[in-house]
Amino acid sequence: MRYWDASALVPLIVSEPGSRLARTWLLEDDHIVTWAWTRTEITSAIERRAREGALTRAQRRAVLARLRTFAAGWDEVIDVLSVRTRANAVLARHPLRAADAGQLGAALLVSEQLADPLVFLCLDQRLVEAAEREGLAVADTAIEGWRPGD
């Protein structure tokens, strides 16, 4: 099973560096598992791009519609209390933003419930490093020469 951080999903919704890599991951396994707050994180990224002029009004509407379509098909981790417990513990060990700690907390919760290793999909270098230190397998971002933070 794969867990999709918001940073890995944004390039599926908005064309940007990392879009080809994210599409490769999606083609390998189209089952998306993510945190319940991911849609809000992605909406924030879209609205920021629109405010900064990187998206026209028409593009913004199209991208938000694409997000609705994607979100309708993914599975969300909704156990807020369990995720919060793990996220708070992660924050004591790693220099993460709250949203990133939530993503990692959700991935850790899912991982604990699986017999097979969970693969963490992420395009944020700091979060990738924290996930690895927490014992999660992290997807190879060297595919097609892309590196987190590029």
Tab-separated table of C-alpha atoms in Angstrom:
chain	number	residue	atom	x	y	z
A	1	MET	CA	0.000	0.000	0.000
A	2	ARG	CA	1.078	3.566	-0.681
A	3	TYR	CA	0.340	6.649	1.359
A	4	TRP	CA	0.133	9.913	-0.602
A	5	ASP	CA	1.293	13.117	1.089
A	6	ALA	CA	-0.296	16.320	-0.244
A	7	SER	CA	3.005	17.260	-1.915
A	8	ALA	CA	2.753	14.125	-4.064
A	9	LEU	CA	-0.886	14.796	-4.972
A	10	VAL	CA	-0.607	18.491	-5.902
A	11	PRO	CA	1.385	17.665	-9.086
A	12	LEU	CA	-1.461	15.387	-10.198
A	13	ILE	CA	-3.871	18.305	-9.913
A	14	VAL	CA	-1.688	21.222	-11.075
A	15	SER	CA	1.025	20.951	-13.718
A	16	GLU	CA	4.371	21.597	-12.021
A	17	PRO	CA	7.790	20.040	-11.489
A	18	GLY	CA	7.114	16.593	-10.132
A	19	SER	CA	3.962	16.026	-12.208
A	20	ARG	CA	5.590	13.360	-14.363
A	21	LEU	CA	6.911	11.542	-11.291
A	22	ALA	CA	3.514	11.701	-9.552
A	23	ARG	CA	1.798	10.337	-12.673
A	24	THR	CA	4.351	7.500	-12.764
A	25	TRP	CA	3.496	6.627	-9.167
A	26	LEU	CA	-0.231	6.774	-9.973
A	27	LEU	CA	0.191	4.463	-12.961
A	28	GLU	CA	2.043	1.970	-10.766
A	29	ASP	CA	-0.777	1.931	-8.200
A	30	ASP	CA	-3.887	4.086	-8.484
A	31	HIS	CA	-5.155	3.395	-4.942
A	32	ILE	CA	-4.704	6.688	-3.106
A	33	VAL	CA	-4.667	6.701	0.694
A	34	THR	CA	-4.159	10.069	2.360
A	35	TRP	CA	-4.978	12.166	5.419
A	36	ALA	CA	-8.437	13.751	5.727
A	37	TRP	CA	-6.864	17.232	5.764
A	38	THR	CA	-5.081	16.686	2.414
A	39	ARG	CA	-7.879	18.170	0.343
A	40	THR	CA	-7.635	21.377	2.390
A	41	GLU	CA	-3.852	21.482	1.935
A	42	ILE	CA	-4.243	21.098	-1.829
A	43	THR	CA	-7.022	23.701	-1.948
A	44	SER	CA	-4.665	26.086	-0.138
A	45	ALA	CA	-1.946	25.443	-2.737
A	46	ILE	CA	-4.401	26.066	-5.583
A	47	GLU	CA	-5.811	29.265	-4.071
A	48	ARG	CA	-2.292	30.575	-3.368
A	49	ARG	CA	-1.368	30.035	-7.022
A	50	ALA	CA	-4.549	31.820	-8.102
A	51	ARG	CA	-3.872	34.792	-5.786
A	52	GLU	CA	-0.299	35.029	-7.082
A	53	GLY	CA	-1.558	35.085	-10.678
A	54	ALA	CA	-0.130	31.690	-11.636
A	55	LEU	CA	-3.659	30.459	-12.438
A	56	THR	CA	-6.374	32.312	-14.338
A	57	ARG	CA	-9.948	32.162	-13.041
A	58	ALA	CA	-10.779	29.512	-15.626
A	59	GLN	CA	-7.693	27.487	-14.711
A	60	ARG	CA	-8.543	27.785	-11.023
A	61	ARG	CA	-12.059	26.433	-11.635
A	62	ALA	CA	-10.711	23.571	-13.750
A	63	VAL	CA	-8.058	22.654	-11.188
A	64	LEU	CA	-10.564	22.727	-8.311
A	65	ALA	CA	-12.866	20.469	-10.357
A	66	ARG	CA	-9.942	18.094	-10.957
A	67	LEU	CA	-9.284	18.060	-7.209
A	68	ARG	CA	-12.934	17.179	-6.494
A	69	THR	CA	-12.705	14.286	-8.958
A	70	PHE	CA	-9.487	12.949	-7.444
A	71	ALA	CA	-10.699	13.385	-3.866
A	72	ALA	CA	-13.911	11.496	-4.597
A	73	GLY	CA	-11.835	8.422	-5.423
A	74	TRP	CA	-9.253	8.377	-2.660
A	75	ASP	CA	-9.422	6.841	0.812
A	76	GLU	CA	-8.939	9.201	3.738
A	77	VAL	CA	-7.530	8.555	7.193
A	78	ILE	CA	-10.172	10.139	9.438
A	79	ASP	CA	-9.111	9.088	12.953
A	80	VAL	CA	-8.172	12.582	14.102
A	81	LEU	CA	-7.321	11.654	17.686
A	82	SER	CA	-4.954	8.839	16.707
A	83	VAL	CA	-3.309	10.983	14.037
A	84	ARG	CA	-2.941	13.877	16.476
A	85	THR	CA	-1.222	11.625	19.021
A	86	ARG	CA	1.306	10.473	16.423
A	87	ALA	CA	1.733	13.963	14.947
A	88	ASN	CA	2.491	15.469	18.362
A	89	ALA	CA	5.089	12.768	19.005
A	90	VAL	CA	6.639	13.363	15.571
A	91	LEU	CA	6.914	17.105	16.273
A	92	ALA	CA	9.100	16.356	19.296
A	93	ARG	CA	11.553	14.493	17.048
A	94	HIS	CA	11.508	16.388	13.733
A	95	PRO	CA	11.395	20.057	12.619
A	96	LEU	CA	8.086	19.814	10.736
A	97	ARG	CA	5.155	22.134	10.168
A	98	ALA	CA	1.886	21.047	11.784
A	99	ALA	CA	0.319	19.965	8.479
A	100	ASP	CA	3.361	17.844	7.628
A	101	ALA	CA	3.305	16.263	11.086
A	102	GLY	CA	-0.359	15.427	10.490
A	103	GLN	CA	0.495	13.757	7.190
A	104	LEU	CA	3.274	11.753	8.809
A	105	GLY	CA	1.051	10.884	11.768
A	106	ALA	CA	-1.633	9.581	9.401
A	107	ALA	CA	0.909	7.543	7.444
A	108	LEU	CA	2.291	6.050	10.663
A	109	LEU	CA	-1.237	5.129	11.774
A	110	VAL	CA	-1.919	3.356	8.473
A	111	SER	CA	1.473	1.652	8.590
A	112	GLU	CA	0.778	0.256	12.063
A	113	GLN	CA	-2.330	-1.480	10.720
A	114	LEU	CA	-0.599	-3.242	7.808
A	115	ALA	CA	1.276	-6.518	7.632
A	116	ASP	CA	3.256	-5.336	4.591
A	117	PRO	CA	5.385	-2.171	4.586
A	118	LEU	CA	3.696	1.090	3.674
A	119	VAL	CA	5.387	3.194	0.984
A	120	PHE	CA	5.290	6.931	1.689
A	121	LEU	CA	4.941	9.126	-1.418
A	122	CYS	CA	6.189	12.642	-0.815
A	123	LEU	CA	7.954	15.435	-2.700
A	124	ASP	CA	9.041	17.454	0.345
A	125	GLN	CA	12.633	16.728	1.377
A	126	ARG	CA	12.221	17.539	5.075
A	127	LEU	CA	9.146	15.319	5.334
A	128	VAL	CA	10.854	12.532	3.347
A	129	GLU	CA	13.751	12.581	5.815
A	130	ALA	CA	11.411	12.531	8.826
A	131	ALA	CA	9.415	9.635	7.345
A	132	GLU	CA	12.596	7.650	6.774
A	133	ARG	CA	13.760	8.305	10.350
A	134	GLU	CA	10.348	7.119	11.555
A	135	GLY	CA	10.935	3.834	9.733
A	136	LEU	CA	8.678	4.281	6.717
A	137	ALA	CA	9.724	3.148	3.267
A	138	VAL	CA	9.852	6.196	1.003
A	139	ALA	CA	9.225	6.050	-2.745
A	140	ASP	CA	12.200	6.585	-5.010
A	141	THR	CA	12.193	10.176	-6.227
A	142	ALA	CA	15.198	9.619	-8.488
A	143	ILE	CA	12.835	8.396	-11.205
A	144	GLU	CA	13.358	10.601	-14.260
A	145	GLY	CA	15.983	12.651	-12.407
A	146	TRP	CA	13.590	14.455	-10.064
A	147	ARG	CA	14.672	15.214	-6.475
A	148	PRO	CA	12.545	16.519	-3.584
A	149	GLY	CA	12.904	20.266	-3.327
A	150	ASP	CA	13.533	20.696	-7.081
